[in-house]
Coordinates of C-alpha atoms in Angstrom, one line a residue:
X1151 CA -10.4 9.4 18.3
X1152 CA -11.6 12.3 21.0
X1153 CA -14.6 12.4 22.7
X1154 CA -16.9 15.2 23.8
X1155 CA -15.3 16.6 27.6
X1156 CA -11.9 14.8 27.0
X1157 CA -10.1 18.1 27.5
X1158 CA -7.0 16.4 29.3
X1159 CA -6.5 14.0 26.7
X1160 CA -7.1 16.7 24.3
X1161 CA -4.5 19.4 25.7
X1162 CA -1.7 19.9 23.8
X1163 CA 2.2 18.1 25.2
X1164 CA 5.5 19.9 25.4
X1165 CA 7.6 19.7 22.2
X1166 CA 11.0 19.5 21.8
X1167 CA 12.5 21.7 19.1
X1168 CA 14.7 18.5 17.4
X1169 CA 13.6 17.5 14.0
X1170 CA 14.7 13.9 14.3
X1171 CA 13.0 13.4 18.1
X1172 CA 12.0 9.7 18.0
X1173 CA 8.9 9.9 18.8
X1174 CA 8.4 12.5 15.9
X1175 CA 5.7 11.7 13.0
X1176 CA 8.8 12.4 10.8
X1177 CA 10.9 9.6 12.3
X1178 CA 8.1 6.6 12.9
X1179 CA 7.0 7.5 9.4
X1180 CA 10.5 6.9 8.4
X1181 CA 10.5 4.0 10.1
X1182 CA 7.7 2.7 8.4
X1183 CA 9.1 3.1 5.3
X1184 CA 12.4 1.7 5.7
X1185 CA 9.7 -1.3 6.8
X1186 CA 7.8 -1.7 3.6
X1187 CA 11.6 -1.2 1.7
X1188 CA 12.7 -4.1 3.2
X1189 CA 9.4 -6.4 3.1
X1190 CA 6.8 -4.9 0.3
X1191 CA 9.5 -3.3 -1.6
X1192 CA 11.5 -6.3 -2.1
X1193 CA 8.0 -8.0 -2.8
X1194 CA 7.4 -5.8 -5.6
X1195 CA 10.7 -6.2 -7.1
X1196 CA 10.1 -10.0 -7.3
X1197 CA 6.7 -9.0 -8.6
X1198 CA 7.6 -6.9 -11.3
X1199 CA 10.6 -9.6 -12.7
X1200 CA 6.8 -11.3 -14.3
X1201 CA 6.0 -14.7 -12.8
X1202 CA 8.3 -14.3 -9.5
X1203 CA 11.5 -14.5 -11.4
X1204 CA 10.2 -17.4 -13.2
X1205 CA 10.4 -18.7 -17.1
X1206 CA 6.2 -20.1 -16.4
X1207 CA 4.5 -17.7 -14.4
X1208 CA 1.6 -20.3 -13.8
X1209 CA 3.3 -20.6 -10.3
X1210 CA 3.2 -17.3 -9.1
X1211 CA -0.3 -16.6 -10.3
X1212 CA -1.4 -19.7 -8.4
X1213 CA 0.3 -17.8 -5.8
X1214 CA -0.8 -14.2 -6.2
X1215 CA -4.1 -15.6 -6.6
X1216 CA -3.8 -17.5 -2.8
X1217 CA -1.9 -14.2 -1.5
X1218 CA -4.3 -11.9 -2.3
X1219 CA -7.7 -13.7 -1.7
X1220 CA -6.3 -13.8 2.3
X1221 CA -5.2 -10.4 2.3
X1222 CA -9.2 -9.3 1.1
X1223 CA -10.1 -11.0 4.3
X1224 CA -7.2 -10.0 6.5
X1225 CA -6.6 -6.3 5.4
X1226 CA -10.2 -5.8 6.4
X1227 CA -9.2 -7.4 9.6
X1228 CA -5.8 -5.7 9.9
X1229 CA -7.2 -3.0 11.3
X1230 CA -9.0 -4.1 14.5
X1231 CA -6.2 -6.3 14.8
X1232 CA -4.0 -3.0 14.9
X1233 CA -6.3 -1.5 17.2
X1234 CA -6.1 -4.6 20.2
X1235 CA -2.2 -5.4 19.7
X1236 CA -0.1 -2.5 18.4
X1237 CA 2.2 -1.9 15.6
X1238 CA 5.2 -3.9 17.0
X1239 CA 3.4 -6.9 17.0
X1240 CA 0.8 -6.3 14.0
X1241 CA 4.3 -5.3 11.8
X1242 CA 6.4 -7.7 12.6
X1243 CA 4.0 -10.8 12.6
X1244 CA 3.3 -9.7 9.0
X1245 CA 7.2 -9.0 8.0
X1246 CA 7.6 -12.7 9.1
X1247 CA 5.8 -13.8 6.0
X1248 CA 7.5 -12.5 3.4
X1249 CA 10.3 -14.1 4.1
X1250 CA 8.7 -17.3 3.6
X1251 CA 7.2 -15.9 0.6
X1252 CA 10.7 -15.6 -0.9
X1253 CA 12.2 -18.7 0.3
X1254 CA 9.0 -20.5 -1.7
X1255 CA 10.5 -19.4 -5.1
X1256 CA 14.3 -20.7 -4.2
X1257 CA 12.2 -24.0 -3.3
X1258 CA 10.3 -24.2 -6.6
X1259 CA 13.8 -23.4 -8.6
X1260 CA 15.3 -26.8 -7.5
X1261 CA 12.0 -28.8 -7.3
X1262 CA 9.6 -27.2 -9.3
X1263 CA 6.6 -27.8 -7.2
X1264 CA 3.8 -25.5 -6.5
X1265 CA 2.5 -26.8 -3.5
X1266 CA 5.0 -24.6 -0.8
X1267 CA 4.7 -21.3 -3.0
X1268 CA 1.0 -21.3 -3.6
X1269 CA 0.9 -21.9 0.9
X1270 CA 3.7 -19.6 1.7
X1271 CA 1.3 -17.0 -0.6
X1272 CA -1.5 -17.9 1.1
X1273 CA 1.1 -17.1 4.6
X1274 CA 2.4 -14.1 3.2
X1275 CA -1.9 -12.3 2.3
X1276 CA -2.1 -12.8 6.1
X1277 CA 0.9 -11.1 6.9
X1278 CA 0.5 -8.5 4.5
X1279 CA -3.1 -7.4 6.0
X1280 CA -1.5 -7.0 9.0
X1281 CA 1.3 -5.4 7.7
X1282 CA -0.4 -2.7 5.0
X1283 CA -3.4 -2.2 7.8
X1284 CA -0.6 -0.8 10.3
X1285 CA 1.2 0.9 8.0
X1286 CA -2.0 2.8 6.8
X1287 CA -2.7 4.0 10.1
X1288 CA 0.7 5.1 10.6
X1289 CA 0.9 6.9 7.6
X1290 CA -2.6 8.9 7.5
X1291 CA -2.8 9.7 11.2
X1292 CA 0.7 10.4 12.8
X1293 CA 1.3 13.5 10.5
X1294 CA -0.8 16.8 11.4
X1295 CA -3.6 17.4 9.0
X1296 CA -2.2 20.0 6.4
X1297 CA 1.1 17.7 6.1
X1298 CA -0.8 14.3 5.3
X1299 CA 0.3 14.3 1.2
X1300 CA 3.9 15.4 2.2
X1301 CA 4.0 12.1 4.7
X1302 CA 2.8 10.5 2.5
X1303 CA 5.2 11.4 -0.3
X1304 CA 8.0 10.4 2.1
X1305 CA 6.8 6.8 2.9
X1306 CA 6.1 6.4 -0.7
X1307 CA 9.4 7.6 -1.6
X1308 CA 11.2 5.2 1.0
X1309 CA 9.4 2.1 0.5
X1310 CA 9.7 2.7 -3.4
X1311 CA 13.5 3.1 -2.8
X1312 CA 13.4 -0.8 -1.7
X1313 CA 11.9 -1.5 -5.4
X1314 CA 14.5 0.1 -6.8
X1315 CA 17.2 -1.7 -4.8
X1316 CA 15.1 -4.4 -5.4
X1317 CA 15.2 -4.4 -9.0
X1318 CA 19.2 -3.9 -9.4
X1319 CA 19.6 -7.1 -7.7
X1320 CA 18.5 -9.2 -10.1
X1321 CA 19.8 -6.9 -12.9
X1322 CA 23.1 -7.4 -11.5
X1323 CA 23.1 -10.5 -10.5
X1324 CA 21.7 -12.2 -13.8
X1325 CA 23.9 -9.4 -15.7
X1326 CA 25.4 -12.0 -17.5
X1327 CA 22.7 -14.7 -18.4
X1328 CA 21.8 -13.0 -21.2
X1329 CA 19.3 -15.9 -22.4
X1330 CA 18.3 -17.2 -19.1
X1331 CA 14.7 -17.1 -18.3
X1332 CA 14.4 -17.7 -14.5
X1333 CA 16.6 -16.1 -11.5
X1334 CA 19.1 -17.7 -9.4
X1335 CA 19.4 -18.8 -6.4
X1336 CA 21.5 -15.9 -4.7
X1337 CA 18.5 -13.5 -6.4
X1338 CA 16.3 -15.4 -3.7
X1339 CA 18.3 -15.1 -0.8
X1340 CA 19.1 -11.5 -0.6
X1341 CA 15.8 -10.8 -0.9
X1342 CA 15.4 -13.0 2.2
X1343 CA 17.9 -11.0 4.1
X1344 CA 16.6 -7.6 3.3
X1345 CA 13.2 -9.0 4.2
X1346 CA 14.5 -9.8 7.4
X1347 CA 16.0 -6.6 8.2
X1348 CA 12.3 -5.4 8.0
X1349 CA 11.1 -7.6 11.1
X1350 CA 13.8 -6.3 13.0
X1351 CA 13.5 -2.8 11.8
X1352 CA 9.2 -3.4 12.9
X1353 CA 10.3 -3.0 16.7
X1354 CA 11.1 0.2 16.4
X1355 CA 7.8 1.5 15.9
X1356 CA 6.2 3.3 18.9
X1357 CA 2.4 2.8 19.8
X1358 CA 0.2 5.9 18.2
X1359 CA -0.1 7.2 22.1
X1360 CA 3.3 8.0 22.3
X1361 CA 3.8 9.6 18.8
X1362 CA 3.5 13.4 19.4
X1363 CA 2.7 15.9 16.1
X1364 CA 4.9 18.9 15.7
X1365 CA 1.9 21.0 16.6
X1366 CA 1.6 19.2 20.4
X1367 CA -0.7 16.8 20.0
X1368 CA -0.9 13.1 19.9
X1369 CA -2.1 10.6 17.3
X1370 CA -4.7 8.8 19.8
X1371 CA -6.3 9.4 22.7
X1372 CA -7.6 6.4 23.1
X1373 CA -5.4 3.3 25.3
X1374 CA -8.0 0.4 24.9
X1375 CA -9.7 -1.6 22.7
X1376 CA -11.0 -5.2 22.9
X1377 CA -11.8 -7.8 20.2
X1378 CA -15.8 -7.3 20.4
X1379 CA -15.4 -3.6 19.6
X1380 CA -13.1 -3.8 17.0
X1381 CA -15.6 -6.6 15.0
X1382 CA -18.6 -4.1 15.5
X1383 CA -16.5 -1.2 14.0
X1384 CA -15.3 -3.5 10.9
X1385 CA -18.7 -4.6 10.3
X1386 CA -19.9 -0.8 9.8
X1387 CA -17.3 -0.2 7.7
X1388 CA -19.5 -1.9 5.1
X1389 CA -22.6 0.7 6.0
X1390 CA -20.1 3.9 5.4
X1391 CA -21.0 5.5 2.3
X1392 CA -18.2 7.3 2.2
X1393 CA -15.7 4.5 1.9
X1394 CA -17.9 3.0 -0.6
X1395 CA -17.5 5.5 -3.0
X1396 CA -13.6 4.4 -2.5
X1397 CA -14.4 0.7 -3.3
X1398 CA -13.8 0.8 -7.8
X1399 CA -10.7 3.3 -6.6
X1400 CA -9.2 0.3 -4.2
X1401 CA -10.1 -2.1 -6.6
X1402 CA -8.2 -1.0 -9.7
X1403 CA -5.3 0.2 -7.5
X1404 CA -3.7 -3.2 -8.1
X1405 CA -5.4 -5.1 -10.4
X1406 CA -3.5 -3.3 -13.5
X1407 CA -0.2 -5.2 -11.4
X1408 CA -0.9 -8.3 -13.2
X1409 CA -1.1 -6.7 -16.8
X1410 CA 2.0 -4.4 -16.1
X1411 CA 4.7 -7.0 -14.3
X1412 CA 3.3 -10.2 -16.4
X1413 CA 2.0 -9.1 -19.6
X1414 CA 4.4 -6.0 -19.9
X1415 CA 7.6 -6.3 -18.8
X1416 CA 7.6 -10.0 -18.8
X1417 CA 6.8 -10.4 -22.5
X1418 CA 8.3 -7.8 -24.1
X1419 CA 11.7 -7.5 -22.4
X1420 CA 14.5 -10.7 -21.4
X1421 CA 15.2 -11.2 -17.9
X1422 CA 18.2 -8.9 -17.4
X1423 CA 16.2 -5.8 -18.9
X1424 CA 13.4 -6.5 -16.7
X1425 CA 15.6 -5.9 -14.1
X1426 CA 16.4 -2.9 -15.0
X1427 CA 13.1 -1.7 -16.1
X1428 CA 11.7 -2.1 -12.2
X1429 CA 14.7 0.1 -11.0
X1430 CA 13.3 2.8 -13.1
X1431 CA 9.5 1.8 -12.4
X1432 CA 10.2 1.9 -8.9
X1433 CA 12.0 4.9 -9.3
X1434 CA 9.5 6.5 -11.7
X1435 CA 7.3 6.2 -8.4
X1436 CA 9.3 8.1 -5.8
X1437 CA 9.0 10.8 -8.5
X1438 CA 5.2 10.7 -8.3
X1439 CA 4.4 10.3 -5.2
X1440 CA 6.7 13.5 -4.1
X1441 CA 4.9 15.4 -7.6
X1442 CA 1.2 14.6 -6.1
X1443 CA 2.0 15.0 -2.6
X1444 CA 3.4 18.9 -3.0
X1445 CA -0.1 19.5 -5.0
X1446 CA -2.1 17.8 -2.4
X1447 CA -0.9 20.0 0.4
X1448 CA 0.7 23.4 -1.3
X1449 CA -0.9 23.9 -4.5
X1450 CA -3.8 26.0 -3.0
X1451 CA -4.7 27.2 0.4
X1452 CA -8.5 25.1 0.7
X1453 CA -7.3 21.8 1.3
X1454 CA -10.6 20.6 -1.0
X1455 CA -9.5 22.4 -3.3
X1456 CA -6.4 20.9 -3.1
X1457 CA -7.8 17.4 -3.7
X1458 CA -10.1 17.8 -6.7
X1459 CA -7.0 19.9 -8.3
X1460 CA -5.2 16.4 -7.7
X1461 CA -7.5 14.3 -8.6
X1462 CA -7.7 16.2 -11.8
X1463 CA -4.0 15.7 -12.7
X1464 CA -3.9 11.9 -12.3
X1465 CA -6.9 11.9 -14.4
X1466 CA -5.6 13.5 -17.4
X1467 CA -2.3 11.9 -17.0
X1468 CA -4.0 8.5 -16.3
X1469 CA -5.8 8.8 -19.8
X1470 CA -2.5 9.7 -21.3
X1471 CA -0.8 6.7 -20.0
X1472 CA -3.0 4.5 -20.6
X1473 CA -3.8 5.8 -24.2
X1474 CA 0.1 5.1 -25.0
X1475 CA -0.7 1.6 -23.6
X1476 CA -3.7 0.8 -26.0
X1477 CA -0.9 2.0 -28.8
X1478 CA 1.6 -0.5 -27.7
X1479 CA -0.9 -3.1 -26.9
X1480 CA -2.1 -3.2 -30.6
X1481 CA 1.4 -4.6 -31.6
X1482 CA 1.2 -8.0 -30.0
X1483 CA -0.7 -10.4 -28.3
X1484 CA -0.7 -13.9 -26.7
X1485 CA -1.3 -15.5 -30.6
X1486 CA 1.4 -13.1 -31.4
X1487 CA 4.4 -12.5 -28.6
X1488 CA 6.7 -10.0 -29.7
X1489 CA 10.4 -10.5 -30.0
X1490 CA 12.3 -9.8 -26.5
X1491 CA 13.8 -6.5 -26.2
X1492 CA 17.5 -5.9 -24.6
X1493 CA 18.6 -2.6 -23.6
X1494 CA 21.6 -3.0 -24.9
X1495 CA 20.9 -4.7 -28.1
X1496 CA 17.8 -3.8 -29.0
X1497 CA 18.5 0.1 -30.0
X1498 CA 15.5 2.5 -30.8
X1499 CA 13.0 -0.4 -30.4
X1500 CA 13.8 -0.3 -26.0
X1501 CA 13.0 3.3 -25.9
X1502 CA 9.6 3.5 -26.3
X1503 CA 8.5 0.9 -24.3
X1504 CA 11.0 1.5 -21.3
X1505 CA 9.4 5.2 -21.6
X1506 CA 5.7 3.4 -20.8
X1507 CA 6.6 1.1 -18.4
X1508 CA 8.2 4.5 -16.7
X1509 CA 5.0 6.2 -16.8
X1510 CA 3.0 3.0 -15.6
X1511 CA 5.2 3.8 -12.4
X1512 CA 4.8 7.4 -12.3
X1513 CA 0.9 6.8 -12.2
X1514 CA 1.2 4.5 -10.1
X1515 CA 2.4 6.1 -7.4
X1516 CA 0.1 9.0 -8.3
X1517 CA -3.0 7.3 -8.3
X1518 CA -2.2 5.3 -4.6
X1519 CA -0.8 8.6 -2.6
X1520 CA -4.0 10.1 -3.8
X1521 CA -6.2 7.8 -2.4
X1522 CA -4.5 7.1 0.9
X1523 CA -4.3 11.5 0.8
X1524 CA -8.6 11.2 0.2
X1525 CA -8.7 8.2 2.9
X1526 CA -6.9 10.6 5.5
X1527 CA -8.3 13.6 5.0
X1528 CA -11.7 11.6 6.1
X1529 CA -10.0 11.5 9.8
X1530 CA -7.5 12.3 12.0
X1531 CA -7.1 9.5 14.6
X1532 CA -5.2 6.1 14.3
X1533 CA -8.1 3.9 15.1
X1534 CA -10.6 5.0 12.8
X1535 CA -7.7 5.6 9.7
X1536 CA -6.4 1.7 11.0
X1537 CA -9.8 0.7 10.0
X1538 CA -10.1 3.1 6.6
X1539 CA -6.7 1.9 5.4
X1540 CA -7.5 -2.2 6.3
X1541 CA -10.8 -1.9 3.9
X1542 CA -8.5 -0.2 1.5
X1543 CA -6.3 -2.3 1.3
X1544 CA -8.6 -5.5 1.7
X1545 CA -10.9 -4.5 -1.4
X1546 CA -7.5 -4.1 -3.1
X1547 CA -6.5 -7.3 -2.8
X1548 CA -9.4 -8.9 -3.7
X1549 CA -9.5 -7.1 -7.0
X1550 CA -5.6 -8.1 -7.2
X1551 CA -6.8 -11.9 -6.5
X1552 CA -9.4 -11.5 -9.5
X1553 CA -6.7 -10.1 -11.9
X1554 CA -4.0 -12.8 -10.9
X1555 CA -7.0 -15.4 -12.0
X1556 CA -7.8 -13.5 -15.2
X1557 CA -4.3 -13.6 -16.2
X1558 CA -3.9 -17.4 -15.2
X1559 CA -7.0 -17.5 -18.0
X1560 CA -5.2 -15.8 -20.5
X1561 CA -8.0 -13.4 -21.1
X1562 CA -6.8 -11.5 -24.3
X1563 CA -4.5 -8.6 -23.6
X1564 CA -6.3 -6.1 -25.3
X1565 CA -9.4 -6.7 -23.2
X1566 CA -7.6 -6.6 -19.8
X1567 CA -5.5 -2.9 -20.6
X1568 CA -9.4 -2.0 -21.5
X1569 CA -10.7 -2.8 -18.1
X1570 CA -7.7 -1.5 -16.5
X1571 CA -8.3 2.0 -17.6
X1572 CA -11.6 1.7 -17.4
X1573 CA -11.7 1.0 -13.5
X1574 CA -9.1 3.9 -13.3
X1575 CA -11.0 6.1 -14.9
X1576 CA -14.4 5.3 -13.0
X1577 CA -12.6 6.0 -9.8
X1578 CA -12.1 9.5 -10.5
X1579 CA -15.0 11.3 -10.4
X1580 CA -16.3 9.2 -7.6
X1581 CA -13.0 10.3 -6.0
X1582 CA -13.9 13.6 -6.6
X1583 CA -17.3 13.5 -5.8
X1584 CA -15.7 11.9 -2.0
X1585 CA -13.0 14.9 -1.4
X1586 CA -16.2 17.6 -2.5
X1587 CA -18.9 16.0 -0.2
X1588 CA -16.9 15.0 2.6
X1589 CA -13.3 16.4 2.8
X1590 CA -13.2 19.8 4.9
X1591 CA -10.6 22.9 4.7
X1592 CA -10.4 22.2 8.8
X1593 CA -10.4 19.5 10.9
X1594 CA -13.6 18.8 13.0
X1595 CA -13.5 18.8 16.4
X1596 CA -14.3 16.0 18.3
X1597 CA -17.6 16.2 18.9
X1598 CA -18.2 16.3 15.1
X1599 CA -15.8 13.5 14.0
X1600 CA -17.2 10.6 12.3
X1601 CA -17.2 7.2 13.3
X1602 CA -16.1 4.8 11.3
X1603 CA -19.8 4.2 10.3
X1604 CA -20.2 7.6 9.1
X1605 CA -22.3 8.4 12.4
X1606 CA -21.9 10.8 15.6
X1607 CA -19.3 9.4 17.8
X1608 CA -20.4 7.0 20.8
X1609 CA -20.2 8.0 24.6
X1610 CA -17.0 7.3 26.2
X1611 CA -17.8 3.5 27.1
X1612 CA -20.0 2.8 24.8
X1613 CA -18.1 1.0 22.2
X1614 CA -15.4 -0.3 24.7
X1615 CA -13.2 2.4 24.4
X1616 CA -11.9 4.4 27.6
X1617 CA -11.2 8.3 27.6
X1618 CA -7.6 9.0 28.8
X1619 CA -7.2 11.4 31.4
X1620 CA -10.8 10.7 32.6
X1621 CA -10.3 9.4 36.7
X1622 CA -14.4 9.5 37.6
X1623 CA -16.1 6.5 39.7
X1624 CA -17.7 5.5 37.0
X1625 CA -14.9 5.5 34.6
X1626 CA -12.9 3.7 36.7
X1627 CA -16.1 1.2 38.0
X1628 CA -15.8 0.3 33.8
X1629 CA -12.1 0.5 32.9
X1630 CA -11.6 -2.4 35.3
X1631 CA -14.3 -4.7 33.1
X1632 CA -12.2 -3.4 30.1
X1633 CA -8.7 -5.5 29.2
X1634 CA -5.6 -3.1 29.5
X1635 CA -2.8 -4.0 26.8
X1636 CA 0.4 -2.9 27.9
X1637 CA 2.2 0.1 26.0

C-alpha cells in the first residue's frame, strides 16, 4: 500500500530479463502452489474419498465441523497475522497442521476414537487460516494488475495438481480391495510425507518487499506493521461494503464440499472408484481455472468488462451443472441409497455420474478463481489483499462449518443440492454488481487506493505503518516507537 509523496518507494527497480528470476511473481507464485499441492491438495484428496477415507463419515464431520469453525475465526485473522510475521512463518506454521490432521485418521483406523481427529481438526482450521490468508495475498498481489486471472490460473492449476496425485494414491493403493469401505494405513502416511514436503517447501517464500513485478515494481511498500494496527484494519473489514457484497459468494464457495465429497461420490461410487473420480475432479479443475482465467484477462480489452463477461459464463454453466445435479439427485436418497457404482463393472450406469462429478470440479474451480480475480482486482498491495483474502476465506469456512453440521443431521439430500445452487446462484449478480461498481479498467494511484475500510488512505503514521524510502526527523523520531521485524 503507497502513500501520497512516497515517490522513492514508488520508483520503479531494475529488472533482469530471466523468466525464472527467484524473486519473480512467476516463481513465488509457483512456489505457492507447489505449497497448497502438498498441504491443501492432499487435504482435498482425503476430503473428496467421503468421510476422510472412512466407512462412517460421522468422524470427519465431527471433524470438518471443528476444522472449519477455527478457520472462520483464524482466516479472518490470517491476515494481520500475515501482515506482522511474514509468509515463511505464517506458511509453514499452518503446513505443520495438516500433517497432524492426517496422522488423526491413521489413529482412528486402529482405535476408532474421535477424540484426536475432531482436535487435530480443530489444529489444522488454525493452520489453515494462516495458511489460505498468505497464500491469498501472494496470489492477488504479487502479479501485475492485467495478469491477476493468469496467476491465478497457474496456482489453481498447481495446487489442483496435488488433488490429482492425491486421488491416484488411494486409487492405487486400495486397487485391489474391491469391497473395502475404509483406507489403509499406507493411504495415511503418504499423505503425511507429501504434507511435509509442503513445510519445507513454505521457506522458500520471499517477503512481498522483495518480490519485484515484471513491470519494475514491488508488491509492498510498506516494511512494518504491529499487532494494534492490524486489529483496527480487521475490524473494518466488517464496515467495507464492498466485501460485503462478497460474503453469500464466500459462503457457498465451500459449503456445496459436503454435498459433493459425502453425499456424491461417497454414496454412489465404492472406494476404489472414488479414487479415481477425485483424480478427474481435481483434474476437471486445472481445466477451469486455466478456461476462466484466459477470459478474465484476454477476453476483452476493459478489464470490467472482462469480469462481468466471466461472471456471466460461470453463471450459465453453474445453472447447467447444477440442473444435471437436481436430475441425478431425484434418483436416490438417504431412505433410498443407490447401489455402488464401479468403473469397471458397472458399464453405462458410471458414465453419467462420473461426467457430473467432472463438471462439479470444473465449476468449481471456475466459481473460486473468479472470486479471488473480483477480490484482487479491488487492490493491488499485499497488505490490504492479505486482509481481503483472510475474510474470504474466513466467511468460507464458516459456511463450510454449517454444511459439515447439516450433513451430520442428515438434512434430506434434495433440500441441501437446492440450497447449494441457490447460494451459487445469489452470488452472481451481487458479484456482478461488485466488479460494475467498484472494479476499474486502471489501477488507482495511490492517493486514490482504498483502505481496507473502503475509505481514503491514512497519513504515513497514522495507522502504524512506515513509508519506505522516507529519512525525515519526524519519520525517523516515529519509526523508532514502531517494532522493526526482520526481512
Amino acid at each position: 500500500m503507497g502513500f501520497p509523496g512516497d515517490e522513492e518507494a514508488a520508483a520503479k527497480v531494475p529488472v533482469r530479463s530471466s523468466l525464472f528470476r527467484y524473486n519473480s511473481p512467476l516463481v513465488q507464485v509457483s512456489l505457492i502452489g507447489l505449497v497448497c499441492f502438498c498441504c491443501p491438495g492432499m487435504f482435498n484428496a482425503l476430503s473428496g474419498m467421503g468421510g476422510g477415507g472412512q466407512v462412517d463419515p460421522t468422524a470427519a464431520n465431527n471433524a470438518n465441523t471443528a476444522l472449519y469453525t477455527t478457520f472462520s475465526v483464524f482466516g479472518i485473522l490470517g491476515g494481520g497475522i500475515y501482515n506482522i510475521v511474514g509468509p515463511r512463518i505464517t506458511l509453514a506454521m499452518g503446513c505443520s497442521t495438516y500433517v497432524l490432521y492426517a496422522g488423526s485418521f491413521l489413529y482412528y483406523n486402529h482405535h476408532h476414537d474421535q477424540t484426536f481427529v475432531i482436535i487435530a481438526g480443530s489444529l489444522l482450521g488454525v493452520g489453515a487460516g494462516l495458511l489460505w490468508a498468505g497464500q491469498g495475498a501472494i496470489m492477488t498481489s504479487y502479479p501485475t494488475p492485467g495478469r491477476k486471472g493468469t496467476y491465478i490460473s497457474l496456482f489453481w492449476t498447481i495446487f489442483n495438481l496435488g488433488g490429482v496425485i492425491g486421488g491416484l494414491i488411494p486409487f492405487i493403493l486400495n486397487y485391489h480391495r474391491e469391497n473395502s469401505e475404509s483406507v489403509n494405513d499406507k493411504t495415511y502416511i503418504t499423505f503425511m510425507c507429501f504434507m511435509s514436503a509442503g513445510k519445507l517447501i513454505s521457506f522458500a517464500i520471499l517477503s512481498p518487499d522483495r518480490v519485484v513485478r515484471d513491470d519494475g515494481t514491488r508488491c509492498t511498500n510498506i516494511k512494518y506493521s504491529n499487532v494494534c494496527t492490524e486489529a483496527f484494519e480487521i475490524v473494518k473489514l466488517f464496515r467495507n461494503w464492498k466485501l460485503r457484497l462478497i460474503i453469500p459468494a464466500a459462503w457457498a464457495s465451500n459449503f456445496f464440499y459436503t454435498y459433493q465429497f459425502n453425499n456424491f461420490n461417497g454414496l454412489k461410487f465404492n472406494l476404489r472408484t472414488r479414487g479415481l473420480n477425485n483424480v478427474f475432479y481435481w483434474g476437471a479443475q486445472m481445466i477451469g481455472s486455466v478456461g476462466i482465467g484466459y477470459v478474465l484477462d484476454f477476453s476483452f480489452k476493459s478489464r470490467r468488462t472482462r469480469g462481468l463477461v466471466g461472471i456471466g459464463v460461470v453463471a450459465v454453466l453453474g445453472t447447467a451443472i447444477w440442473g444435471g445435479g437436481l436430475a441425478s439427485q431425484l434418483n436416490y436418497s438417504f431412505h433410498k441409497l443407490p447401489e455402488r457404482l464401479d468403473f469397471k463393472n458397472s458399464g453405462n450406469d458410471f458414465a453419467g455420474p462420473f461426467v457430473l462429478y467432472f463438471c462439479y470440479g470444473l465449476l468449481d474451480a471456475m466459481f473460486q478463481s473468479l472470486v479471488y480475480w473480483v477480490i484482487g482486482a479491488l487492490a493491488d498491495d499485499s497488505e490490504t489483499l492479505s486482509r481481503y483474502a483472510g475474510f474470504y476465506k474466513g466467511v468460507q469456512s464458516a459456511g463450510a462449518a454449517v454444511a459439515w453440521q447439516v450433513d451430520k443431521h442428515k438434512v434430506p439430500l434434495l433440500n441441501q443440492l437446492i440450497i447449494n445452487w441457490a447460494l451459487t446462484t445469489l452470488s452472481y449478480p451481487l458479484l456482478g454488481l461488485l466488479v460494475y461498481l467498484a472494479v476499474n479498467d486502471e489501477s488507482k494511484s495511490a492517493e486514490d487506493a482504498d483502505t481496507a475500510s473502503g475509505l481514503p488512505p491514512p497519513a504515513s503514521m497514522k495507522d502504524g505503518y512506515i513509508e519506505v524510502g522516507k529519512s525525515t526527523p519526524a519519520a525517523e523520531r516515529d519509526a523508532s516507537q514502531v517494532p522493526r521485524k526482520s526481512t
